[in-house]
CSV table of C-alpha atoms in Angstrom, one decimal:
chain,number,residue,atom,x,y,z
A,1184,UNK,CA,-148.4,-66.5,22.9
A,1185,UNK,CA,-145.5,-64.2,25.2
A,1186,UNK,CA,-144.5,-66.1,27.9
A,1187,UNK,CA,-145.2,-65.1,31.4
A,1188,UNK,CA,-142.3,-63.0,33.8
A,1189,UNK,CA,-141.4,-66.5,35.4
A,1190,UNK,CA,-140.9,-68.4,32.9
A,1191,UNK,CA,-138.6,-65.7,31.0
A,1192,UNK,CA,-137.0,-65.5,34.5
A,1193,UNK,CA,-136.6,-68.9,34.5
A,1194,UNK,CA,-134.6,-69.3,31.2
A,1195,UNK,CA,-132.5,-66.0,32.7
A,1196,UNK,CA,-131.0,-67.9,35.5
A,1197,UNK,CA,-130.6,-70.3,33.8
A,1198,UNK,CA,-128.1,-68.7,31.8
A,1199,UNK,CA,-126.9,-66.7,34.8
A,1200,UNK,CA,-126.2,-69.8,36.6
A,1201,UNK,CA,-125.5,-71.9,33.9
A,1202,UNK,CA,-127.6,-74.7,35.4
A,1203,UNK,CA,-131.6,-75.0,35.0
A,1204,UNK,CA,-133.4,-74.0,38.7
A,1205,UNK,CA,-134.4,-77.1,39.9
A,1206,UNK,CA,-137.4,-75.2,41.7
A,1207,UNK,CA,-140.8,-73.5,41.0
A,1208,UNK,CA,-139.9,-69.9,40.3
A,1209,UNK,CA,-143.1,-67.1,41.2
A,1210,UNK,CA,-142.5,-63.5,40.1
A,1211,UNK,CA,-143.2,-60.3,41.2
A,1212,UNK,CA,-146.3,-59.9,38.9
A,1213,UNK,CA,-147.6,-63.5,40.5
A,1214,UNK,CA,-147.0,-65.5,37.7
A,1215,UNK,CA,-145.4,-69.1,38.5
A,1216,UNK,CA,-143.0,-71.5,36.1
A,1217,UNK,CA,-141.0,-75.0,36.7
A,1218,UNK,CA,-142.3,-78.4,37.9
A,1219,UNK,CA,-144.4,-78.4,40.6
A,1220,UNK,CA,-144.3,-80.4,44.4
A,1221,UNK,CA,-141.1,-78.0,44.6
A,1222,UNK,CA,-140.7,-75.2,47.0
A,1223,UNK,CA,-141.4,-72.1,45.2
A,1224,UNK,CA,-138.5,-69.4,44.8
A,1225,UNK,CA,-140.3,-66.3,45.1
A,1226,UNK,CA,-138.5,-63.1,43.4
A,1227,UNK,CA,-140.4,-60.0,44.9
A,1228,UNK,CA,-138.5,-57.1,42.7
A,1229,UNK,CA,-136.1,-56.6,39.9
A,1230,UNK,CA,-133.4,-56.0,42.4
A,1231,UNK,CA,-133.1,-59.5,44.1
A,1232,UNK,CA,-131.8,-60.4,39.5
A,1233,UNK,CA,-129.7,-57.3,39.5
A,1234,UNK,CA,-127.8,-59.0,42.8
A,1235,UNK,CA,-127.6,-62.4,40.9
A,1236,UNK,CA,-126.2,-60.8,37.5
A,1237,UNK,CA,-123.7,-58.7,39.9
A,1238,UNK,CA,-122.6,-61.8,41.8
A,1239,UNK,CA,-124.1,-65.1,40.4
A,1240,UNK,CA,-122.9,-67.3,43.3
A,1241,UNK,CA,-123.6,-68.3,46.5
A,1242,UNK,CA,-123.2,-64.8,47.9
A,1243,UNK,CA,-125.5,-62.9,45.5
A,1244,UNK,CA,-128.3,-65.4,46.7
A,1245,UNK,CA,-127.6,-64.5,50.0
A,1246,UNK,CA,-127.9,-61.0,49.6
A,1247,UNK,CA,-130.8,-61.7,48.0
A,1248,UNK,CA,-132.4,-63.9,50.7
A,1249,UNK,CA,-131.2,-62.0,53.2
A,1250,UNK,CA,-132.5,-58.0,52.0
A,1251,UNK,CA,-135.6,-60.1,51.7
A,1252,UNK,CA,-135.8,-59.5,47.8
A,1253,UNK,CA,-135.8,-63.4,46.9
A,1254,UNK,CA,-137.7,-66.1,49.6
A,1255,UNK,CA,-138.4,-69.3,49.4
A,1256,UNK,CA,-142.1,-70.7,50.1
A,1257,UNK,CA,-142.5,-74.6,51.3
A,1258,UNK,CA,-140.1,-76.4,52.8
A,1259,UNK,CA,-136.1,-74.5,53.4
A,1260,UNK,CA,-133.9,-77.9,53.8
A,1261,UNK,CA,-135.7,-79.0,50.9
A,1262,UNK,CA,-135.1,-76.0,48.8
A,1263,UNK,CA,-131.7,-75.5,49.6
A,1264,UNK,CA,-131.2,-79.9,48.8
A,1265,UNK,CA,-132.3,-78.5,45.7
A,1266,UNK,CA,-130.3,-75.8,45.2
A,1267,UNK,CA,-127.3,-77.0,46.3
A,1268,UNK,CA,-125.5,-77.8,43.7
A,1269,UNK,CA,-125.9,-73.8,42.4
A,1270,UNK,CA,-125.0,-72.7,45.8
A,1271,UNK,CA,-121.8,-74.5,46.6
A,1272,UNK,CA,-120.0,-73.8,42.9
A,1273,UNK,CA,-120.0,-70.4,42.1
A,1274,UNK,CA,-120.6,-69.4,38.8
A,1275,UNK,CA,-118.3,-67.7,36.8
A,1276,UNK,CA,-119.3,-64.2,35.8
A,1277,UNK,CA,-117.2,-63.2,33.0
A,1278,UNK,CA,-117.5,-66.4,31.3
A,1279,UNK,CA,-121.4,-66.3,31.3
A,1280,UNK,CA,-122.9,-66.2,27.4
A,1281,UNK,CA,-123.9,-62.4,27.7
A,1282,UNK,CA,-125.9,-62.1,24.3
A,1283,UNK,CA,-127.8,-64.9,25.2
A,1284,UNK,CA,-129.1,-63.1,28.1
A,1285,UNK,CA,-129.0,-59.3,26.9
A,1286,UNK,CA,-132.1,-59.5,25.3
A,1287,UNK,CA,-133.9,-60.7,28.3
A,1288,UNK,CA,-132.1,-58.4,30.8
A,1289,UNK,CA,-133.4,-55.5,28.7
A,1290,UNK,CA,-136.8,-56.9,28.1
A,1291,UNK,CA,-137.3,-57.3,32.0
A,1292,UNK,CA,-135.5,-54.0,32.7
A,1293,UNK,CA,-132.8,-55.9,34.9
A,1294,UNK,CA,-130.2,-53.5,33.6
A,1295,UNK,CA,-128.9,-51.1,36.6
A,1296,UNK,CA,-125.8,-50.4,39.0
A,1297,UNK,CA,-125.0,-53.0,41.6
A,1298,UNK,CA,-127.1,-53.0,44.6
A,1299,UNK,CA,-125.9,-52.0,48.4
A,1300,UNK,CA,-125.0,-55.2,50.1
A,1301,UNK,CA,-127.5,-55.7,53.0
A,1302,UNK,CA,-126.8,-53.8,56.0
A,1303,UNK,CA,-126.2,-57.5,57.8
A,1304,UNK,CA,-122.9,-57.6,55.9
A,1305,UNK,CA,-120.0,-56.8,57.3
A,1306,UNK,CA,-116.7,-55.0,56.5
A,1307,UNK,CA,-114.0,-56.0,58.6
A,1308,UNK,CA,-111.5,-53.2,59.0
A,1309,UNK,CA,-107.4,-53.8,60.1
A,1310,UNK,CA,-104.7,-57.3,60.0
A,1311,UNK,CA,-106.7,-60.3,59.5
A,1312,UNK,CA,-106.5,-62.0,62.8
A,1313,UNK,CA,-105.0,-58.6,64.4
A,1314,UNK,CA,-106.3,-58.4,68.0
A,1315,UNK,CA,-108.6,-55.1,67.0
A,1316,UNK,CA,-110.3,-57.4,63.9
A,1317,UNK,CA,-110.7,-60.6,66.1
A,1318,UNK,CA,-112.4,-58.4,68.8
A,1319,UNK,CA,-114.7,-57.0,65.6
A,1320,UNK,CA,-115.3,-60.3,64.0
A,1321,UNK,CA,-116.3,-61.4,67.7
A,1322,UNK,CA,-119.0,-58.5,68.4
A,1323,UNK,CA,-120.3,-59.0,65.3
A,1324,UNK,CA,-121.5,-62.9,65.7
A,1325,UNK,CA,-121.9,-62.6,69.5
A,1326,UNK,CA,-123.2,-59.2,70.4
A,1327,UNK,CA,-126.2,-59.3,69.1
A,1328,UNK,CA,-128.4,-59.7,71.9
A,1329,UNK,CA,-128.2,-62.5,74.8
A,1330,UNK,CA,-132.5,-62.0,74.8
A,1331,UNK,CA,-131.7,-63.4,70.7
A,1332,UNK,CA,-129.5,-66.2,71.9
A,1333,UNK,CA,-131.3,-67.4,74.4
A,1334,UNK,CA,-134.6,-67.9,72.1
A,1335,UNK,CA,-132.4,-69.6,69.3
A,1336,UNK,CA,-130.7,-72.0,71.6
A,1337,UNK,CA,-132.5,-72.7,74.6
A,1338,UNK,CA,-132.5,-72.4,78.5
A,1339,UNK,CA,-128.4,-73.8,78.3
A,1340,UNK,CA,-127.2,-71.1,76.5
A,1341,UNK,CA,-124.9,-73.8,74.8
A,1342,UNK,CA,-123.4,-72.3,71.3
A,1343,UNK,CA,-122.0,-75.2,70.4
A,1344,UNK,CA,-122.8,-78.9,68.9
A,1345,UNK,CA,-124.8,-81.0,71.2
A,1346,UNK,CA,-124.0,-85.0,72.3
A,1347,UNK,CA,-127.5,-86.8,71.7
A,1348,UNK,CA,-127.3,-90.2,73.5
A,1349,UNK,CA,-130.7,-91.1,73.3
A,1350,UNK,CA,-133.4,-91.0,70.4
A,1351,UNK,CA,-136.1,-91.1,73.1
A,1352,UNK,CA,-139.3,-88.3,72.5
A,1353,UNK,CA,-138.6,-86.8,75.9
A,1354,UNK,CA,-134.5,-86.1,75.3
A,1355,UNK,CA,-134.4,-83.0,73.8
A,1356,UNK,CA,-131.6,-80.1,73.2
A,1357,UNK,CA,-130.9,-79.0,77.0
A,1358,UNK,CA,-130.4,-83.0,77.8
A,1359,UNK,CA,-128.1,-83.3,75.1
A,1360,UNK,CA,-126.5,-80.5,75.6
A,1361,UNK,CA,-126.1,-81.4,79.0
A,1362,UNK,CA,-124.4,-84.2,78.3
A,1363,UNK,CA,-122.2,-82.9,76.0
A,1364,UNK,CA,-120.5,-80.6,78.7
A,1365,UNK,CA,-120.8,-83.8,81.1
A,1366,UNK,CA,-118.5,-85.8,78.3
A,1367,UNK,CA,-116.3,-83.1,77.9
A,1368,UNK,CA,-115.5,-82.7,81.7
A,1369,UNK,CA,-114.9,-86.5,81.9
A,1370,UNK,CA,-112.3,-86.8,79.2
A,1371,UNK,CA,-110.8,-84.2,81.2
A,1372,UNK,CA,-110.7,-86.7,84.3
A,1373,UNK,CA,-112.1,-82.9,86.3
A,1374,UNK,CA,-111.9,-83.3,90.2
A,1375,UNK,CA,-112.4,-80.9,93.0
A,1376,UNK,CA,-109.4,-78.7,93.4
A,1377,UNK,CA,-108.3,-78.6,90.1
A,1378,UNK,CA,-108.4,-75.6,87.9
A,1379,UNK,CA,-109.8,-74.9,84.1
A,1380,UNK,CA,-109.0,-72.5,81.9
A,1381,UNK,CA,-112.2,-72.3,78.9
A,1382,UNK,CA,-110.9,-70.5,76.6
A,1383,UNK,CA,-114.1,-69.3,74.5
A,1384,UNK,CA,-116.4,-69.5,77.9
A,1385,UNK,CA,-119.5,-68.5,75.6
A,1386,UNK,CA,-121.9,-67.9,78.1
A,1387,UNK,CA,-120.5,-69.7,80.8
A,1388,UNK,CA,-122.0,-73.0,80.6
A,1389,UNK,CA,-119.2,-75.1,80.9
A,1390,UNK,CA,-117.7,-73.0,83.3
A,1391,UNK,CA,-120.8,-73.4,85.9
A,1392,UNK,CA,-121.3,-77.1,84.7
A,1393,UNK,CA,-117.5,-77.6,85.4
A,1394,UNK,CA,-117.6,-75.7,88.9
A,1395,UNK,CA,-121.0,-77.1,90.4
A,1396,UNK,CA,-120.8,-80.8,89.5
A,1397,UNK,CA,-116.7,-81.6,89.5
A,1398,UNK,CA,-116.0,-78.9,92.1
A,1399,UNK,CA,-113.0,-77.3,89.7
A,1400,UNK,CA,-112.3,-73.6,89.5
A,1401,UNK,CA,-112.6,-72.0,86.7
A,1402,UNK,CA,-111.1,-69.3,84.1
A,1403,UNK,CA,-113.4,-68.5,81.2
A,1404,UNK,CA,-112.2,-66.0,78.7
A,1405,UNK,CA,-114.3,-64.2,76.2
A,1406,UNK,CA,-114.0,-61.4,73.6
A,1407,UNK,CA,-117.9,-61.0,73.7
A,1408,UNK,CA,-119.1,-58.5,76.6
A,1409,UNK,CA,-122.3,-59.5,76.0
A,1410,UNK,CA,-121.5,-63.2,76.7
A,1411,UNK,CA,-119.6,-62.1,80.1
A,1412,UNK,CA,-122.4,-59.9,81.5
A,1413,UNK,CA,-124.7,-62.9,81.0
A,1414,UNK,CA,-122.3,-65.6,82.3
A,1415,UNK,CA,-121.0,-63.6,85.1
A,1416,UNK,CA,-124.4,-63.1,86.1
A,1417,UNK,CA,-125.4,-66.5,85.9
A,1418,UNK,CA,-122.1,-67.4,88.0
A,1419,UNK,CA,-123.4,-65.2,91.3
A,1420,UNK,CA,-126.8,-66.3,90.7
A,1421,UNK,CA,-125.3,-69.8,91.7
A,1422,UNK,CA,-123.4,-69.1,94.6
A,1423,UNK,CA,-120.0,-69.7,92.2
A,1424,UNK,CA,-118.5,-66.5,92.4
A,1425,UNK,CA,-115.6,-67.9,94.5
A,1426,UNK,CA,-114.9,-70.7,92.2
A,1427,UNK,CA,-115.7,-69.3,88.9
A,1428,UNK,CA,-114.0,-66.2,87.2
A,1429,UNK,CA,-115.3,-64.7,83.6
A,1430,UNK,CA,-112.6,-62.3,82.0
A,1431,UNK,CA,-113.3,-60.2,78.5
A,1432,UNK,CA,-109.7,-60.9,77.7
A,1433,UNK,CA,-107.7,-62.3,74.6
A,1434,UNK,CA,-106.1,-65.4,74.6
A,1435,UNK,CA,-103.0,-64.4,73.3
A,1436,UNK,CA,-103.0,-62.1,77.0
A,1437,UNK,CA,-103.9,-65.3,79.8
A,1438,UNK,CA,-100.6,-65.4,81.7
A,1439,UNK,CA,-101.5,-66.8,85.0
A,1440,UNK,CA,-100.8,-70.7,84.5
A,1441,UNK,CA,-100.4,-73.4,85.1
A,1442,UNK,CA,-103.8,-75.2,84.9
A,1443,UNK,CA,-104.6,-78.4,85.6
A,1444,UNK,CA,-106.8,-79.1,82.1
A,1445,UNK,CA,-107.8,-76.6,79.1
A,1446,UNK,CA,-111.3,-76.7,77.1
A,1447,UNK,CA,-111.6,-74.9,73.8
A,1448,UNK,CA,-115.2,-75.3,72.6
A,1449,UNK,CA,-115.8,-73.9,69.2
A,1450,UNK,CA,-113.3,-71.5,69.8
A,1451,UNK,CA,-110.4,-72.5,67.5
A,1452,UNK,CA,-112.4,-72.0,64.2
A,1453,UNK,CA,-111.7,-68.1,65.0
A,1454,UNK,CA,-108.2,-68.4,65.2
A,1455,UNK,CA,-107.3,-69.0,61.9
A,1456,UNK,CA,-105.1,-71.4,60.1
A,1457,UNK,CA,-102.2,-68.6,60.4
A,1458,UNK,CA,-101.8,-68.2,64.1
A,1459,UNK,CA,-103.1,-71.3,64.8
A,1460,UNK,CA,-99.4,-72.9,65.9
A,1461,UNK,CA,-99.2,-69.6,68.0
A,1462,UNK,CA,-102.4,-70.8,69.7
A,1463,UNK,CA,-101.6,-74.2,70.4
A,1464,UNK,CA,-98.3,-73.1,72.0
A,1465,UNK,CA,-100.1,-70.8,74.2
A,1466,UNK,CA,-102.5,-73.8,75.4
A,1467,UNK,CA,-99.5,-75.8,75.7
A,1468,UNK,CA,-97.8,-73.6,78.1
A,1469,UNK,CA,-101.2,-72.8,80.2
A,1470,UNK,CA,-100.9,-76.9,81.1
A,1471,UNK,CA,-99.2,-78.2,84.1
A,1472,UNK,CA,-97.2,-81.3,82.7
A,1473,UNK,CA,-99.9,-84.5,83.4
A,1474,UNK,CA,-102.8,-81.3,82.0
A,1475,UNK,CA,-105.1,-82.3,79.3
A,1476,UNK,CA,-106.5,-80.4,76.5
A,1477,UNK,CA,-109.9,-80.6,75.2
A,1478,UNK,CA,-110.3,-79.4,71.4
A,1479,UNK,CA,-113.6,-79.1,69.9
A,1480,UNK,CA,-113.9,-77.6,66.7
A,1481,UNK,CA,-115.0,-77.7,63.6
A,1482,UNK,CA,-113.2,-79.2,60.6
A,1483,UNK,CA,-113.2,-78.9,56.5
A,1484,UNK,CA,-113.7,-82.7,55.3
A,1485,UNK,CA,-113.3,-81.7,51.6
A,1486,UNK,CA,-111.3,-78.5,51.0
A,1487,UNK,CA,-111.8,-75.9,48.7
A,1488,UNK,CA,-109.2,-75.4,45.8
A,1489,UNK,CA,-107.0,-72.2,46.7
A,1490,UNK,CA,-108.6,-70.2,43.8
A,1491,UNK,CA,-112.5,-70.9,45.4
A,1492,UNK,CA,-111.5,-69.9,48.8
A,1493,UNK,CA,-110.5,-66.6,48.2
A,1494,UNK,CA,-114.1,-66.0,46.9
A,1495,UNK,CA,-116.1,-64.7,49.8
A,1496,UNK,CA,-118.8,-66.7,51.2
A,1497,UNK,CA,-121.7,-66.1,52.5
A,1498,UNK,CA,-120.7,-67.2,56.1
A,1499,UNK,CA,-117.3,-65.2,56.1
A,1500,UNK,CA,-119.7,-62.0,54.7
A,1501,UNK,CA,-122.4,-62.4,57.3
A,1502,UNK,CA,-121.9,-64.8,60.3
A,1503,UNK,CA,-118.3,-65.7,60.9
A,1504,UNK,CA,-115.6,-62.8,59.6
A,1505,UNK,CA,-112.8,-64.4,59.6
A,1506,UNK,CA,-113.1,-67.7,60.6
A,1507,UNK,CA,-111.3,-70.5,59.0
A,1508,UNK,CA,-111.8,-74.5,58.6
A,1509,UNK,CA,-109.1,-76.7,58.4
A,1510,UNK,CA,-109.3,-81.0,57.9
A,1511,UNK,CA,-108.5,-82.4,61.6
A,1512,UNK,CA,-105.3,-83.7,60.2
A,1513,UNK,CA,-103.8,-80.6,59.8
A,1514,UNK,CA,-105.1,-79.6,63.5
A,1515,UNK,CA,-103.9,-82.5,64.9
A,1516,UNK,CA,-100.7,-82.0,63.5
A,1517,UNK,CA,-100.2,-78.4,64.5
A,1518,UNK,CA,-101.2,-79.2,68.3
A,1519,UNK,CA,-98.6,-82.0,68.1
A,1520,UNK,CA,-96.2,-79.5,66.8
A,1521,UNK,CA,-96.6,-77.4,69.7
A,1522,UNK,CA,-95.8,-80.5,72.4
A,1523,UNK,CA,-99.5,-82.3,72.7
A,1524,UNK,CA,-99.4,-85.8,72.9
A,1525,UNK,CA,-103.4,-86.5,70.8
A,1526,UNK,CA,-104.7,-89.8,72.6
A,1527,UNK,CA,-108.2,-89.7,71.0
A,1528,UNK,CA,-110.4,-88.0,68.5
A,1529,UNK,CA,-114.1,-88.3,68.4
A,1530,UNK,CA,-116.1,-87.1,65.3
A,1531,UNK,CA,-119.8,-85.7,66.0
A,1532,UNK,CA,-120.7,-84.7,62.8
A,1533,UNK,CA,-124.3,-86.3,62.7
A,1534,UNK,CA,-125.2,-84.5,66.4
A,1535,UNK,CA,-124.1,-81.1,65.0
A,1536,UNK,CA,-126.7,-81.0,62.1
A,1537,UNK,CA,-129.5,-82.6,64.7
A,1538,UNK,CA,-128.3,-80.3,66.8
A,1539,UNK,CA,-128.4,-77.5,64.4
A,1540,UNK,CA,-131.9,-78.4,62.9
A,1541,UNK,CA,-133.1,-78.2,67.2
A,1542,UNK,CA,-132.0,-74.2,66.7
A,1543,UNK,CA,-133.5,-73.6,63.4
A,1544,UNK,CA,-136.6,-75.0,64.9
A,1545,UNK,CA,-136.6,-72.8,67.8
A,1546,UNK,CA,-135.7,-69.6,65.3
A,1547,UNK,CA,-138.5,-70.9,63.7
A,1548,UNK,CA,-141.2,-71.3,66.4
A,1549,UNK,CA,-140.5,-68.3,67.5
A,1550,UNK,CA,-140.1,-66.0,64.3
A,1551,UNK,CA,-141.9,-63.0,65.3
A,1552,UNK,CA,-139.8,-62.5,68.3
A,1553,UNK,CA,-136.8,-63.2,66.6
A,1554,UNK,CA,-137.8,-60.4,64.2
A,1555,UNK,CA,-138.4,-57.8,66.9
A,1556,UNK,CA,-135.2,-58.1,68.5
A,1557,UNK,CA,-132.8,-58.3,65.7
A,1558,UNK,CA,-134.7,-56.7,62.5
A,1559,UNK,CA,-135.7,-59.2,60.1
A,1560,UNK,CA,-132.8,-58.9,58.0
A,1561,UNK,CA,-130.5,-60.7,60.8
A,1562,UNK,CA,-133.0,-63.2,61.3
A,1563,UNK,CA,-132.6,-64.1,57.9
A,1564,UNK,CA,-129.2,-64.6,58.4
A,1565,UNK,CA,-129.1,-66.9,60.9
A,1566,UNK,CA,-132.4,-68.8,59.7
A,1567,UNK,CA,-130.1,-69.7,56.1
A,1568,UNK,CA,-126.9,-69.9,57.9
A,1569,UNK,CA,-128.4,-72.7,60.3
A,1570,UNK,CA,-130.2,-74.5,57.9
A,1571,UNK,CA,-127.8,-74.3,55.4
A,1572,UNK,CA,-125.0,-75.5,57.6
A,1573,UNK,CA,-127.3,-79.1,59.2
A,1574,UNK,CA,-126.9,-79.8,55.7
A,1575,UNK,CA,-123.1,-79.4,54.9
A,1576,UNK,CA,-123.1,-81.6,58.4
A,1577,UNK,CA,-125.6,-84.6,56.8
A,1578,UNK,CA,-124.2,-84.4,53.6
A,1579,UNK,CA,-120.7,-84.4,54.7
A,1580,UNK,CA,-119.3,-81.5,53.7
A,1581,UNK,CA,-117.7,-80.4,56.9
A,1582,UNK,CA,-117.7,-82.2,59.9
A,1583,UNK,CA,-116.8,-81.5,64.0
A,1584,UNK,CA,-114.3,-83.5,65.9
A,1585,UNK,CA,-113.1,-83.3,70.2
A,1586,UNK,CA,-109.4,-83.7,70.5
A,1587,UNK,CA,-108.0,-85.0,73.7
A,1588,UNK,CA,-104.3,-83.4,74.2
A,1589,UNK,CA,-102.3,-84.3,77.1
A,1590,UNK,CA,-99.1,-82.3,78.0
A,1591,UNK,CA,-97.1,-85.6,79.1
A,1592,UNK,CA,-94.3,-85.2,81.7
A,1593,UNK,CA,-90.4,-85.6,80.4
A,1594,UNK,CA,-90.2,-89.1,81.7
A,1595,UNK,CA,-93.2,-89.9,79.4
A,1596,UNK,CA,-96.0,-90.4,81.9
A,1597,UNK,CA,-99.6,-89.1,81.1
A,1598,UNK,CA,-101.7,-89.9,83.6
A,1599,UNK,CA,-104.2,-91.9,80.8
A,1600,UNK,CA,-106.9,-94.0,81.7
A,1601,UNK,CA,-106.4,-97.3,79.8
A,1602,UNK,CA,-109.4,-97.6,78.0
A,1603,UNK,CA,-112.2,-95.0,76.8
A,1604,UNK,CA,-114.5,-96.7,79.5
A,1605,UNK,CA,-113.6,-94.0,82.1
A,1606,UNK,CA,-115.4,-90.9,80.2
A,1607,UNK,CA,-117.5,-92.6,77.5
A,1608,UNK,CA,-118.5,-95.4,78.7
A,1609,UNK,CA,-117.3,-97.5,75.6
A,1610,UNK,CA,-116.1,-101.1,75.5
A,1611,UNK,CA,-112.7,-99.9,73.9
């Protein structure tokens, strides 16, 4: 008796991906194969194979998911648990056993030229980390519509891990969110008078949570246009125009220094690990001697060899050109190059994937919506690249850490509290 489509599928990726699919598999004709209680991987055409035999790795899966030609049906975190292990080692295409699967690629007319990447994808265009590509790399993730944003991470505006203090049913993502701009301004020791650079400002929430509840004045800096009209609007819609300034301007460019303390909130993963001593010398010289820094950024726990990172990924292709994770030694390390003293570093791992299953929610609840005002094919993208990344935070793959810097004056003096009791409210 022939086999069904799915189950010669099946036994193809398998091959393809030299692992068996640890999933139910449904074809295009409707016929189903693999154990059940799975979530069903659902190929819709030929075309979502011919991206897999093109690129049998995490990427050709994305294009895939993304163009809408492969889905998945049930439950995504538990699919992608599933999957994992396919989609974090890429497969190697020329040493796949091709007569084993020639037969089958002609039998379920798979043969055919390479399809066109998704539109989603980007090619990035001059110098990596050139001023022209950053600005690029920027617009791409940011610009895509503050109505987009707003639906995907709530009335904050926040676009960046959250600090959940409390398991209670009533705290939810603006609370912890919240809070996490209310720790961030107390390791900073803010007071009325001072002045803050945020370099990074996002959408300005830091900025107007700096300026209304620790009376500072405020700098924000953003490559995104889209992110300034939004925060500069939300600055005069608070009376905070005198006290808080928004500038589309690069921070290689900020020359009127010296502040009194310097946030960078999920900025520094755009820098790169090449200019990144450049960056931290700039920071350095922004702070009046006594200043503190305030480094929150994500960091690679378990690097890639060399040989893997120079594959491109699905992230680099579709939500963050460019951007680069290094382990929060190396970080720490380069800002002490640059003349930081680092008195503490806090990791926040577990509240970035809670806080990153709160947006896929949201993206969730509100799918339709999402669809209308970014296509479905970017909605896609951010649905997988949210999901996909809660996990790499659970399961340890990469991880997020705050680093307080303080420029210490010659004699030595820093201006530290003695203990962590002053912002945290720890016993040590």
């Amino acid at each position: 008796m022939p086999s069904s489509t799915a189950a010669q599928l099946r036994e193809l990726l398998k091959n393809l991906l030299q692992s068996p699919l640890p999933v139910r598999l449904r074809a295009w004709d409707g016929s189903e194969a693999g154990p059940t209680g799975t979530p069903i991987l659902i190929i819709r055409n030929r075309r979502a194979l011919r991206r897999l035999i093109w690129r049998p790795d995490e990427l050709g899966l994305a294009r895939a998911y993304v163009s809408g030609d492969l889905d998945v049906e049930g439950d995504l975190y538990d699919a992608l648990g599933r999957l994992a292990a396919l989609i974090f080692r890429g497969a190697d295409v020329h040493g796949l056993p091709k007569r084993a699967v020639a037969a089958e690629l002609v039998r379920l007319g798979l043969l055919g030229p390479q399809p066109k990447p998704p539109p989603e994808e980007i090619a990035m265009r001059g110098s990596r980390h050139s001023r022209g590509r950053d600005r690029q790399a920027i617009s791409h993730h940011y610009d895509v519509g503050n109505d987009f944003y707003r639906l995907v991470l709530g009335e904050t505006m926040v676009y960046s891990c959250a600090y959940w203090t409390s398991t209670d049913a009533g705290y939810q993502l603006a609370d912890a969110q919240r809070d996490k701009l209310d720790l961030i301004c107390r390791k900073l020791e803010l007071r009325p008078g001072m002045r803050l650079l945020d370099v990074g400002c996002g959408w300005g929430g830091l900025a107007l949570h700096a300026a209304r509840e620790y009376g500072v004045d405020v700098v924000g800096i953003t490559l995104s246009a889209e992110q300034a009209d939004h925060a500069r609007k939300q600055v005069a819609e608070a009376g905070l125009t005198a006290h808080v300034e928004i500038r589309i301007q690069d921070y290689r460019d900020v020359d009127d220094g010296s502040f009194d303390a310097v946030s960078s909130v999920g900025m520094a993963e755009h820098v790169g690990t090449g200019p990144y001593a450049e960056y931290a010398a700039i920071l350095f010289r922004q702070l009046k001697p006594g200043g503190r820094l305030l480094n929150h950024q994500i960091a690679a726990l378990h690097p890639a060899p060399p040989a893997e990172r120079k594959r491109r990924s699905f992230i680099d292709a579709y939500v963050f050109p460019d951007g680069e994770l290094a382990p929060v030694g190396t970080t720490v390390s380069l800002l002490e190059e640059a003349g930081f003293e680092v008195r503490d570093v806090q990791a926040l791992r577990e509240h970035y994937a809670r806080t990153l299953r709160a947006w896929t929610a949201n993206l969730e609840a509100n799918w339709s919506t999402a669809v209308r005002l970014v296509g479905a094919g970017r909605a896609r993208v951010w649905r997988l690249y949210m999901a996909a990344s809660a996990m790499s935070f659970e399961q340890a793959r990469i991880g997020v850490n705050q680093v307080l810097c303080v420029r210490a004056h010659r004699d030595g003096t820093s201006h530290m509290p003695p203990t962590r009791r002053e912002w945290s409210g720890a016993s040590m």
